[in-house]
GROMACS .gro file of C-alpha atoms in nm:
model
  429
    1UNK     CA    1   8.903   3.318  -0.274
    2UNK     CA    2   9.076   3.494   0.023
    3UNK     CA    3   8.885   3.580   0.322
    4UNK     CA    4   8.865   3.919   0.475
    5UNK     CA    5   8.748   4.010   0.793
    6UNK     CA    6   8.500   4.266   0.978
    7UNK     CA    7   8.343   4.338   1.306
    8UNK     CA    8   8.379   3.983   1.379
    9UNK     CA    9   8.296   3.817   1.038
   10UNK     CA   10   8.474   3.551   0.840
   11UNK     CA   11   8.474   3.555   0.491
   12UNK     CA   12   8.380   3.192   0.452
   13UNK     CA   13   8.189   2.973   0.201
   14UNK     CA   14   7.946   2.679   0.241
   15UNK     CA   15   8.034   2.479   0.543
   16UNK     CA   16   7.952   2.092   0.641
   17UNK     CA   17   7.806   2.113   1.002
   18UNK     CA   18   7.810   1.789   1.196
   19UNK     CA   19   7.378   1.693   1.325
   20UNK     CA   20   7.381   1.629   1.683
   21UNK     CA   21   7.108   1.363   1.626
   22UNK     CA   22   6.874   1.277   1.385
   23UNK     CA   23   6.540   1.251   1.465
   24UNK     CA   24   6.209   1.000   1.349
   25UNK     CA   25   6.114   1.119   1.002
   26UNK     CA   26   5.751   1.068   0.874
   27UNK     CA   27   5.667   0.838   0.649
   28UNK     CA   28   5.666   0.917   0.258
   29UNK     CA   29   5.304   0.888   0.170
   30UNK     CA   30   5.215   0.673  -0.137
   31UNK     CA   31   5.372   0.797  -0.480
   32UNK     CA   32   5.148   0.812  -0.759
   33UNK     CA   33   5.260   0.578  -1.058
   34UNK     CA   34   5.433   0.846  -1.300
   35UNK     CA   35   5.386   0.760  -1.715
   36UNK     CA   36   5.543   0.412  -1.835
   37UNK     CA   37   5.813   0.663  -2.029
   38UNK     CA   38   5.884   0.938  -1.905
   39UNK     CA   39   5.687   1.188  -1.725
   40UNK     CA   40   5.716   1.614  -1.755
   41UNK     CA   41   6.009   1.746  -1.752
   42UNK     CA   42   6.110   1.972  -1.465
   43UNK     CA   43   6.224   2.297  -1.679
   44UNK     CA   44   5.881   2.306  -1.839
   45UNK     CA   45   5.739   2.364  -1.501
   46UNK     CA   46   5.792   2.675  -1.311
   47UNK     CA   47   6.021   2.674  -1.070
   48UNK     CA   48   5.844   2.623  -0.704
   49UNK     CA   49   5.972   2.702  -0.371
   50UNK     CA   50   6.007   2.447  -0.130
   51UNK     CA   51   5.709   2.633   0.124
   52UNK     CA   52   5.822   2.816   0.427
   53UNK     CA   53   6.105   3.128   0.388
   54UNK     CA   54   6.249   3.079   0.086
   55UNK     CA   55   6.635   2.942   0.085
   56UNK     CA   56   6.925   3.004  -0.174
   57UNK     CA   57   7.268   2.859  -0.141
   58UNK     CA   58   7.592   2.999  -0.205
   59UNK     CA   59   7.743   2.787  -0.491
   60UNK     CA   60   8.140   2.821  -0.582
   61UNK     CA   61   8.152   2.708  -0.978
   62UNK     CA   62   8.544   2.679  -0.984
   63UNK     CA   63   8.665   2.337  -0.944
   64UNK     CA   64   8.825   2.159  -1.233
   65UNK     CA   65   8.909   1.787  -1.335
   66UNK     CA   66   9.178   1.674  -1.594
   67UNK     CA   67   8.888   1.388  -1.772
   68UNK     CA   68   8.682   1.731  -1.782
   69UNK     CA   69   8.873   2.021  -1.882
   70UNK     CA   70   9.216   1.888  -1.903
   71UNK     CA   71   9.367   1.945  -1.610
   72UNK     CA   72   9.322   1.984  -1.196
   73UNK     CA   73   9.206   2.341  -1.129
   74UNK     CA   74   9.345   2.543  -0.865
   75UNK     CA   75   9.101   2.507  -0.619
   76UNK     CA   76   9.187   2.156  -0.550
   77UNK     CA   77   9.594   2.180  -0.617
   78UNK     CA   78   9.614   2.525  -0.440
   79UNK     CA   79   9.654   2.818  -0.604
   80UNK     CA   80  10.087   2.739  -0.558
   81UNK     CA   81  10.022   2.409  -0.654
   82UNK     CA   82  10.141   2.290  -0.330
   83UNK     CA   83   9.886   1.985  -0.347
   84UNK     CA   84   9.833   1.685  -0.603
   85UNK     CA   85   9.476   1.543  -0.625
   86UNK     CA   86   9.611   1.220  -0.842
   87UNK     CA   87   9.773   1.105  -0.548
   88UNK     CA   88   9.586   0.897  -0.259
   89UNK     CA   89   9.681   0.942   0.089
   90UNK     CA   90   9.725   0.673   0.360
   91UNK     CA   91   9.358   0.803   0.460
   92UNK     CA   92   9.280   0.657   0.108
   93UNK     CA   93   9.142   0.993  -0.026
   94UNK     CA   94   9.337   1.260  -0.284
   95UNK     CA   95   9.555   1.547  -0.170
   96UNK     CA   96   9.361   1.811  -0.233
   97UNK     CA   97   9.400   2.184  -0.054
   98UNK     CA   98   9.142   2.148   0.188
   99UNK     CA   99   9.070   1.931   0.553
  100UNK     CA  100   8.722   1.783   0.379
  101UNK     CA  101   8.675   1.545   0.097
  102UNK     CA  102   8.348   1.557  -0.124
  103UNK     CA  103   8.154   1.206  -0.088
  104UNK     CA  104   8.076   1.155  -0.408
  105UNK     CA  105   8.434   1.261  -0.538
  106UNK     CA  106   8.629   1.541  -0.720
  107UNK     CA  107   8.435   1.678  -0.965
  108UNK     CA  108   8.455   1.969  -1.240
  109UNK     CA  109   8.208   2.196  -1.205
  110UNK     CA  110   8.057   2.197  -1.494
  111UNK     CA  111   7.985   1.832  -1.509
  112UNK     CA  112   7.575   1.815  -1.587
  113UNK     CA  113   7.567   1.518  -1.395
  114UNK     CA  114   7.763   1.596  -1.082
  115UNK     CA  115   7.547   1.953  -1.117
  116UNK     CA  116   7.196   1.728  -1.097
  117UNK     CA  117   7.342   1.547  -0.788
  118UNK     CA  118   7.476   1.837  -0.575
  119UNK     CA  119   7.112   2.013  -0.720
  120UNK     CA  120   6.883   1.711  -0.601
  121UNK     CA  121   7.021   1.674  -0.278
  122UNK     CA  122   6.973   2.049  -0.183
  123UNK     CA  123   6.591   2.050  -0.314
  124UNK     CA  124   6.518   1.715  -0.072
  125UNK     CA  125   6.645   1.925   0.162
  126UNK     CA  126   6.434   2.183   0.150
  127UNK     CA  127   6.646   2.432  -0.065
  128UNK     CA  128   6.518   2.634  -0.317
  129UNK     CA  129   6.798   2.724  -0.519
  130UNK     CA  130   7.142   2.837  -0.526
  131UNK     CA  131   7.352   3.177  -0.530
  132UNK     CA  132   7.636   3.112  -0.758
  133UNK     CA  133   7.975   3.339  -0.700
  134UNK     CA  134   8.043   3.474  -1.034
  135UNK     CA  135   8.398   3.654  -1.179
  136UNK     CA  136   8.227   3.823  -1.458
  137UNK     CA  137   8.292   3.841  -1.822
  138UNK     CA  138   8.640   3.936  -1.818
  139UNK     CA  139   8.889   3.700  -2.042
  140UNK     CA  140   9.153   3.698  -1.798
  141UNK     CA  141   9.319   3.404  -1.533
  142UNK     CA  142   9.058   3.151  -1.447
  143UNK     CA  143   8.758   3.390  -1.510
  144UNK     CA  144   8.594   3.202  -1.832
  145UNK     CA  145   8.635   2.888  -1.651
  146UNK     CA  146   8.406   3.012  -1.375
  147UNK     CA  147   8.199   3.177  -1.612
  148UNK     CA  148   8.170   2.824  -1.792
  149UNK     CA  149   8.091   2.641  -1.518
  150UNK     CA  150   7.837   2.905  -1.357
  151UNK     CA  151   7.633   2.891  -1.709
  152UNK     CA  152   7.616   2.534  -1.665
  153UNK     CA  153   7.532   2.545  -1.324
  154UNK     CA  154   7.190   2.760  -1.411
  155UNK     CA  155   7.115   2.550  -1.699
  156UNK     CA  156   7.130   2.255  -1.483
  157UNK     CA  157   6.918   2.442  -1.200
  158UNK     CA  158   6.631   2.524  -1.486
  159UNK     CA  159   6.622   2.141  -1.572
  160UNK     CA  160   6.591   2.075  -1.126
  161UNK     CA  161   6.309   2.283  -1.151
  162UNK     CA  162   6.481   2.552  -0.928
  163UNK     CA  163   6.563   2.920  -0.902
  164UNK     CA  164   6.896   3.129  -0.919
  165UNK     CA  165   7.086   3.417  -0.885
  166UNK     CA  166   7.424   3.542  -0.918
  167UNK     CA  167   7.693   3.680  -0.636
  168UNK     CA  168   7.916   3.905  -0.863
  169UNK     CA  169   8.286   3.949  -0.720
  170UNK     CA  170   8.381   4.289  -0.904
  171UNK     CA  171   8.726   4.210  -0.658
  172UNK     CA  172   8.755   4.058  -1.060
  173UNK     CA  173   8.770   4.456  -1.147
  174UNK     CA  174   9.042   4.513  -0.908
  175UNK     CA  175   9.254   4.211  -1.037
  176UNK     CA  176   9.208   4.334  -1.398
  177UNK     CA  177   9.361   4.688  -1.301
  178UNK     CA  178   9.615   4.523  -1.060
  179UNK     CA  179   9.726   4.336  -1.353
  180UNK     CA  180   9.682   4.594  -1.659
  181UNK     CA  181   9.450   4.455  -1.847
  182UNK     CA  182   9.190   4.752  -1.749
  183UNK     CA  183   9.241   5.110  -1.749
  184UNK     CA  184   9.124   5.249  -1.445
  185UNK     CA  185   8.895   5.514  -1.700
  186UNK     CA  186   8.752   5.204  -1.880
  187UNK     CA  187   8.634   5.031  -1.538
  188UNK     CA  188   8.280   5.197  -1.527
  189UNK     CA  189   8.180   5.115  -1.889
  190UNK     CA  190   8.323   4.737  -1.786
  191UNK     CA  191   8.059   4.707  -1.527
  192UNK     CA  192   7.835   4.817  -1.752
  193UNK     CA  193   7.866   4.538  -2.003
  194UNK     CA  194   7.868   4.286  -1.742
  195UNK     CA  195   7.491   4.412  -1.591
  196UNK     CA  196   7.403   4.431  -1.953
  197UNK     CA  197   7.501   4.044  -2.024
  198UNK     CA  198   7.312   3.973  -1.670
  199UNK     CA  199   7.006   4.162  -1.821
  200UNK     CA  200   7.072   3.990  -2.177
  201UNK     CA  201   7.117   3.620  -2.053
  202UNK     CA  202   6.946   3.552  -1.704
  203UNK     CA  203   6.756   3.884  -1.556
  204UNK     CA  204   6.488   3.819  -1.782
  205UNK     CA  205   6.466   3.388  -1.685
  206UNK     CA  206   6.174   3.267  -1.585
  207UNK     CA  207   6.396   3.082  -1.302
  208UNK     CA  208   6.573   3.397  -1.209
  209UNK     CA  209   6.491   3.430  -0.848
  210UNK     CA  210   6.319   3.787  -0.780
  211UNK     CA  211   6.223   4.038  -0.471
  212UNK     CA  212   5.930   4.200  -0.552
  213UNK     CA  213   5.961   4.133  -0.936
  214UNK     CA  214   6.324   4.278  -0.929
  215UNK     CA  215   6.593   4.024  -1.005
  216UNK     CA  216   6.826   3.994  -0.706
  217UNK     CA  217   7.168   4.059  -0.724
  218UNK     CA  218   7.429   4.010  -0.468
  219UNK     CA  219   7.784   4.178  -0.461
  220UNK     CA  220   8.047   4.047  -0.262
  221UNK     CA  221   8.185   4.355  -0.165
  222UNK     CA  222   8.193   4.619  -0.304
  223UNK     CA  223   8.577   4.593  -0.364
  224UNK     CA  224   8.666   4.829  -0.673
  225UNK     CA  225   8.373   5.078  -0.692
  226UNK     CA  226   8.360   5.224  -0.363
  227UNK     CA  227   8.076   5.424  -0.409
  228UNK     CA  228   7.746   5.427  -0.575
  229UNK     CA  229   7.791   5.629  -0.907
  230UNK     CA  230   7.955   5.330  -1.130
  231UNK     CA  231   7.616   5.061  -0.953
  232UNK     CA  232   7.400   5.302  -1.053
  233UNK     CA  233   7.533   5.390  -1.420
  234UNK     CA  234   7.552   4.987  -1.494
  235UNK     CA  235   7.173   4.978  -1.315
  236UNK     CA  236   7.043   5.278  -1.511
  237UNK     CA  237   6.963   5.117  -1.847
  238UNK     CA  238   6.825   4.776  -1.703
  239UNK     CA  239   6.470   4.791  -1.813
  240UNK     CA  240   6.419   4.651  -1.408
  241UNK     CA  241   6.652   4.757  -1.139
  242UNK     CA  242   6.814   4.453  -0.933
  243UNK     CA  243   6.730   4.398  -0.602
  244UNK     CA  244   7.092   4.478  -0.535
  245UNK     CA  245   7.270   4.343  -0.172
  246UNK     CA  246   7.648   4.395  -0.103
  247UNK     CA  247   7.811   4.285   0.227
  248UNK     CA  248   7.640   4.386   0.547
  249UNK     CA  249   7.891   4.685   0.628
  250UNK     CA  250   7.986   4.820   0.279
  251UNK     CA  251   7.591   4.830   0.123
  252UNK     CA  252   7.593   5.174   0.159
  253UNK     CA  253   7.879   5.262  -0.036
  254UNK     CA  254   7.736   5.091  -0.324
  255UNK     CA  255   7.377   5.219  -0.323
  256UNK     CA  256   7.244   4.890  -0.236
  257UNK     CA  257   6.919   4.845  -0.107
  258UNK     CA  258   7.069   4.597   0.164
  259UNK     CA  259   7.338   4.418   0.315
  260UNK     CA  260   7.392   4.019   0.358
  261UNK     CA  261   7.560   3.905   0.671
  262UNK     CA  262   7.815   3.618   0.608
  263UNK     CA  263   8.033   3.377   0.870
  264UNK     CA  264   8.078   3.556   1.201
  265UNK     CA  265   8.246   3.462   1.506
  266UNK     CA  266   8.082   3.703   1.772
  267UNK     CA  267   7.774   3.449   1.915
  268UNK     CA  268   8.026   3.171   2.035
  269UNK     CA  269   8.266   3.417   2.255
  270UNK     CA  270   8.347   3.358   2.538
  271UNK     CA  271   8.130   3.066   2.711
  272UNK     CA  272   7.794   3.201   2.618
  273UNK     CA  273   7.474   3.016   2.734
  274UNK     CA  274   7.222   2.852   2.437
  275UNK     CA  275   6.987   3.125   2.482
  276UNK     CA  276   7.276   3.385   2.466
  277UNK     CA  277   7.440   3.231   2.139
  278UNK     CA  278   7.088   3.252   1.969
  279UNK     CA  279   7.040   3.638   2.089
  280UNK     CA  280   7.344   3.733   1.977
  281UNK     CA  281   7.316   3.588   1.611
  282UNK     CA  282   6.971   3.775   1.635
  283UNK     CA  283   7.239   4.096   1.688
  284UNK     CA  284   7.452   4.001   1.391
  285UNK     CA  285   7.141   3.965   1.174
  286UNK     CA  286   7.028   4.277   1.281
  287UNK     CA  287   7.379   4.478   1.235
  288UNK     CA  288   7.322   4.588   0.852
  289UNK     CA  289   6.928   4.743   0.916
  290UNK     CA  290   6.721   4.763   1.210
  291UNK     CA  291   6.492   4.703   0.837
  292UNK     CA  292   6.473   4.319   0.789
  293UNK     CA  293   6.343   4.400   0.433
  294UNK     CA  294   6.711   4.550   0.380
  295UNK     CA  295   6.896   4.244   0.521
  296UNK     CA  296   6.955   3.900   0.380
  297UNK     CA  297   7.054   3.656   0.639
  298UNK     CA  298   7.299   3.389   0.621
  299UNK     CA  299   7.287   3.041   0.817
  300UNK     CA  300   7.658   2.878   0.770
  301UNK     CA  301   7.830   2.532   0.958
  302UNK     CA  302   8.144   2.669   1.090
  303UNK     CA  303   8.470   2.783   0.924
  304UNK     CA  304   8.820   2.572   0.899
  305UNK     CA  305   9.067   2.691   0.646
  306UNK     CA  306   9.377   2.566   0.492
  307UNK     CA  307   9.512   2.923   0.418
  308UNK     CA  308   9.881   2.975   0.436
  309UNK     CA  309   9.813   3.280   0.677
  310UNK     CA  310   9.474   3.116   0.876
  311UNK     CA  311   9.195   3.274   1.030
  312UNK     CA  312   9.081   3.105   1.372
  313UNK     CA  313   8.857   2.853   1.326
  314UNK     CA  314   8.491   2.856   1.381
  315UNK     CA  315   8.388   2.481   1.529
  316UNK     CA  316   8.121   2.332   1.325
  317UNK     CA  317   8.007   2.180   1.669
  318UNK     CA  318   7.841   1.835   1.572
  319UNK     CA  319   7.613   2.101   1.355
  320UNK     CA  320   7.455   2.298   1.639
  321UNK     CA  321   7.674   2.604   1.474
  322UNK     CA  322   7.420   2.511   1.119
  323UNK     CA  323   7.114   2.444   1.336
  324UNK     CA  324   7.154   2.752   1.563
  325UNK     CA  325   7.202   3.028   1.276
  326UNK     CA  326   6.954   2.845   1.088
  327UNK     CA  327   6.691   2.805   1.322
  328UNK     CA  328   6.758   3.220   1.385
  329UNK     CA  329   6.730   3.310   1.029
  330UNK     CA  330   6.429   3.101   0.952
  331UNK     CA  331   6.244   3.252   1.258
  332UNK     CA  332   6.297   3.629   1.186
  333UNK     CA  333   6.115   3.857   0.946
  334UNK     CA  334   6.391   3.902   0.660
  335UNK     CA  335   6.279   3.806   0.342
  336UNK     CA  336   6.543   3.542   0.258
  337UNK     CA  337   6.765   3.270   0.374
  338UNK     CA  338   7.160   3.230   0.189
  339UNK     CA  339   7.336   2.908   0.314
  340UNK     CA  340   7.669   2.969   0.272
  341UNK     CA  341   7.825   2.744   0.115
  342UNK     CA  342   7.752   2.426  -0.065
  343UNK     CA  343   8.156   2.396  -0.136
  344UNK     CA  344   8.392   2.636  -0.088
  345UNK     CA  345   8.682   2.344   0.042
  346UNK     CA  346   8.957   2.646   0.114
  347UNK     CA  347   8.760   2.777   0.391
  348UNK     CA  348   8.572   2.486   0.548
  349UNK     CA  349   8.205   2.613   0.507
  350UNK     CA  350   8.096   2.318   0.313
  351UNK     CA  351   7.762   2.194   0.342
  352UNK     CA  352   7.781   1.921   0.041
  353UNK     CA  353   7.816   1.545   0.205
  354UNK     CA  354   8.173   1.488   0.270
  355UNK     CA  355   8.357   1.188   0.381
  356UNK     CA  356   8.440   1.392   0.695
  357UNK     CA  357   8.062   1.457   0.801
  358UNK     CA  358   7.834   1.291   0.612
  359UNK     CA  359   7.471   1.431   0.555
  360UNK     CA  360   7.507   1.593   0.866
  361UNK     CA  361   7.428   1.968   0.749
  362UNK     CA  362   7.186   1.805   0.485
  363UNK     CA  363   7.027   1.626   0.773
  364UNK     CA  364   6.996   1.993   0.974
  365UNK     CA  365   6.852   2.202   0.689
  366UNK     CA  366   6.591   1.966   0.608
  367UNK     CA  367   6.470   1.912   0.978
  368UNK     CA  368   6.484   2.313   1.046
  369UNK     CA  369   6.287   2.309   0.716
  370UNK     CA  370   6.047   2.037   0.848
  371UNK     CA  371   6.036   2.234   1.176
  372UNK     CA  372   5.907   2.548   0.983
  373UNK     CA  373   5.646   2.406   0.749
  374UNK     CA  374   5.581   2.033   0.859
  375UNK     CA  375   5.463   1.786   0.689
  376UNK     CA  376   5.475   1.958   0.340
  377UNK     CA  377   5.791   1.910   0.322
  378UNK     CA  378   5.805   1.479   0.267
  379UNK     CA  379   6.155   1.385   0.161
  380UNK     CA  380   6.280   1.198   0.416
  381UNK     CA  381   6.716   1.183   0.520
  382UNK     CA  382   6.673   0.848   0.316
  383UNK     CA  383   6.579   1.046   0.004
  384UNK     CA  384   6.904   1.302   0.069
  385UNK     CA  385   7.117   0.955  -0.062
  386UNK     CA  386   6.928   0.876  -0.350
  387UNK     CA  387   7.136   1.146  -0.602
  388UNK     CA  388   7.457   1.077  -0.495
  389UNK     CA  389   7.319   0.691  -0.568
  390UNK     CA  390   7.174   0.769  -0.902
  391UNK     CA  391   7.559   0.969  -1.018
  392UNK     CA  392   7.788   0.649  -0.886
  393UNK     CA  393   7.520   0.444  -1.087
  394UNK     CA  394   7.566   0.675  -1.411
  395UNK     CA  395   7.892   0.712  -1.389
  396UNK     CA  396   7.970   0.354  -1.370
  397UNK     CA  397   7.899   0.328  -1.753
  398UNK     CA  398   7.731  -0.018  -1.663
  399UNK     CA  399   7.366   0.084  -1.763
  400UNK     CA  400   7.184   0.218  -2.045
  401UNK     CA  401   7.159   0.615  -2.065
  402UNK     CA  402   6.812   0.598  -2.104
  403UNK     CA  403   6.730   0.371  -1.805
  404UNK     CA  404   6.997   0.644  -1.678
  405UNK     CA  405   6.804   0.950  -1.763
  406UNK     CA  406   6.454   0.775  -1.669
  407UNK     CA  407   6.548   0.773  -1.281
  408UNK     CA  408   6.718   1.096  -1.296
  409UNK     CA  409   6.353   1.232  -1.421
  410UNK     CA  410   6.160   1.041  -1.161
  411UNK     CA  411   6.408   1.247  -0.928
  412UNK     CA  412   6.324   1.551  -1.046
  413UNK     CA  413   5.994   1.521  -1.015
  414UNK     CA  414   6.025   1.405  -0.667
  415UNK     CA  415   5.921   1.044  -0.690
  416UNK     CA  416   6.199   0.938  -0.519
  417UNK     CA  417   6.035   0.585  -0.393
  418UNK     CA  418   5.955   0.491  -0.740
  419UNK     CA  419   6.367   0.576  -0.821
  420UNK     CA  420   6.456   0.426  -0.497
  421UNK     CA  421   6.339   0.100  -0.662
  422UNK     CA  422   6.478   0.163  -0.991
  423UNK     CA  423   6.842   0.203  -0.866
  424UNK     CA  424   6.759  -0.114  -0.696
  425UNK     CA  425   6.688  -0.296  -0.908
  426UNK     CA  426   6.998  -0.196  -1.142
  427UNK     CA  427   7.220  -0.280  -0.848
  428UNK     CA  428   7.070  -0.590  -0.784
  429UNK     CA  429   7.295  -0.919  -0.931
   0.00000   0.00000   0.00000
């Protein structure tokens, strides 16, 4: 995805921020004993937020794996290519375009396992669900591989017992004209179909996260449809209108009923003082709507890219950049927190456990979180480990699928010291 920038903004995804220190954490209290089988599952339960402001995070579904779908996608080659994740540095990790390195591995997005990890370790965390960045419904370049890989994601977030939503890109509707597989006249009736298929196959889920009963719906731009006549004619036959955001300086063009900030560099200019970094991020928050009910805040780690024309970087600060917009966001009135991102590698906004940092920005949400509501919150930065435990475990092939599937269920359900001595004991000689 290419980054474009505003008033001081970076178009950025998820970033890892880097926890100054990690504090005591409380004690787990004492798990009840769950049935000798198997207990509930979590997507016959409704999904339930975490307590406190709810949080979303911005999900990128397009990475790819040859023992998945045949080949290395794009965005871990490079879109030229220029990088070969088969081969292992002198750092002993692949070449992949990006300065970070997932910890638990390249992965292909639409692996169910890999999807429970990534999914686990942002509910311990406090998270409530994630934003995925969607292409649309178009046939064209890497589109129904994103597509693919966002229906999985969902799926997978039903089963975690969370919520989601979608960030359309309709920059997809200026590729298809760009590259003649759209008539300009047949773009409105295109946006059409692709609200309609939103209505058809998630607006109406159960785990479909809503404002006010309306399903939200964010736009990351608008790019193509510059004004509001082509949102509203795709809106107009939705039985529910979407709680529709675009990006905090275009909203208005599309008819939106809000903007979402994203990665900006403004607060850290210059040599700012603590208390001047937070009242500035207050500022950007502020910049779409003086109305926090028409804003949706984002809380982001920093921003390092490995584009061929780069944007300056944003540091990620031993993640006081995380903690600071976080701690901002959470104590405001707007209705919503979006992390941005879990793992967008291009730009270096990558909040998933790397080899590079760790838990760190893990470590930051779920204190802030802690912070905020206390002790209802009880996973511990002990628990954050136990996914990425349970996947190495799985994907070892060494143990029975349904020993397998037992402790991913006791994860689910959050009895994580119960799984904590499952995995144990399957590790054990």
């Amino acid at each position: 995805m290419s980054v474009t920038m505003s008033n001081g903004w970076i178009r950025a995804g998820l970033v890892a921020v880097v926890l100054a220190g990690v504090g005591c954490q409380p004690q787990r209290p004492v798990e009840p004993s769950p049935p000798k089988e198997t207990a509930k599952a979590s997507d016959d339960l409704p999904p339930a937020l975490a307590g406190g402001k709810p949080m979303l995070m911005h999900y990128m579904p397009w990475y790819k794996t040859p023992e998945k779908r045949g080949a290395w996608g794009s965005h871990w080659t490079g879109h030229e290519k220029q990088h070969n994740p088969s081969v292992i540095g002198a750092d002993g990790l692949p070449d992949i375009w990006s300065h970070y390195h997932p910890l638990i591995g390249l992965y292909d997005s639409t692996d169910a396992d890999v999807l429970m990890c990534q999914l686990l370790q942002m509910k311990f965390a406090g998270v409530d669900g994630v934003i995925a960045d969607w292409y649309g419904i178009a046939k064209e370049a890497d589109y129904p591989e994103v597509h693919e890989a966002t229906q999985a994601l969902f799926a997978a977030t039903k089963k975690a017992g969370m919520y989601f939503a979608a960030c359309y890109e309709d920059r997809s509707v200026q590729l298809l004209v760009d590259w003649g597989k759209l008539q300009p006249a047949e773009t409105t009736n295109h946006l059409v179909d692709v609200f309609q298929w939103m209505q058809t196959y998630w607006f109406a889920d159960a785990h479909y996260y809503r404002i006010n009963e309306r399903p939200l719906l964010l736009n990351f731009g608008p790019i193509y449809f510059q004004d509001a006549a082509a949102w509203s004619a795709a809106m107009a036959p939705l039985p529910v209108r979407p709680a529709y955001f675009a990006l905090h300086h275009l909203w208005r063009k599309a008819g939106a009923d809000g903007g979402f900030t994203w990665v900006h560099y403004d607060p850290w200019q210059g040599s700012p003082t603590p208390q001047t970094i937070l009242n500035r991020i207050g500022e950007v928050y502020r910049y779409p709507s003086p109305n926090p009910n028409e804003v949706l805040v984002s809380a982001y780690p920093g921003f390092n890219d490995v584009y061929r024309e780069r944007h300056p970087e944003l540091p990620h600060r031993d993640g006081q950049t995380l903690r600071e917009t976080l701690s901002v966001a959470l104590a405001g009135a707007w209705p919503l927190v979006q992390l941005i991102t879990w793992n967008d590698y291009g730009e270096g906004t990558i909040i998933e456990p790397t080899h590079e940092f760790g838990y760190t920005f893990l470590e930051v949400i779920q204190q802030e979180r802690r912070a905020e509501i206390g002790e209802k919150l009880t996973y511990t930065k002990d628990d954050l480990r136990l996914p990425a435990a349970w996947l190495a475990l799985k994907k070892s092939g060494k143990h029975a699928n349904a020993k397998m599937d037992h402790i991913e269920q006791l994860l689910r359900l959050g009895y994580t010291g119960i799984a904590r001595t499952a995995s144990a004991s399957l590790e054990s000689p």
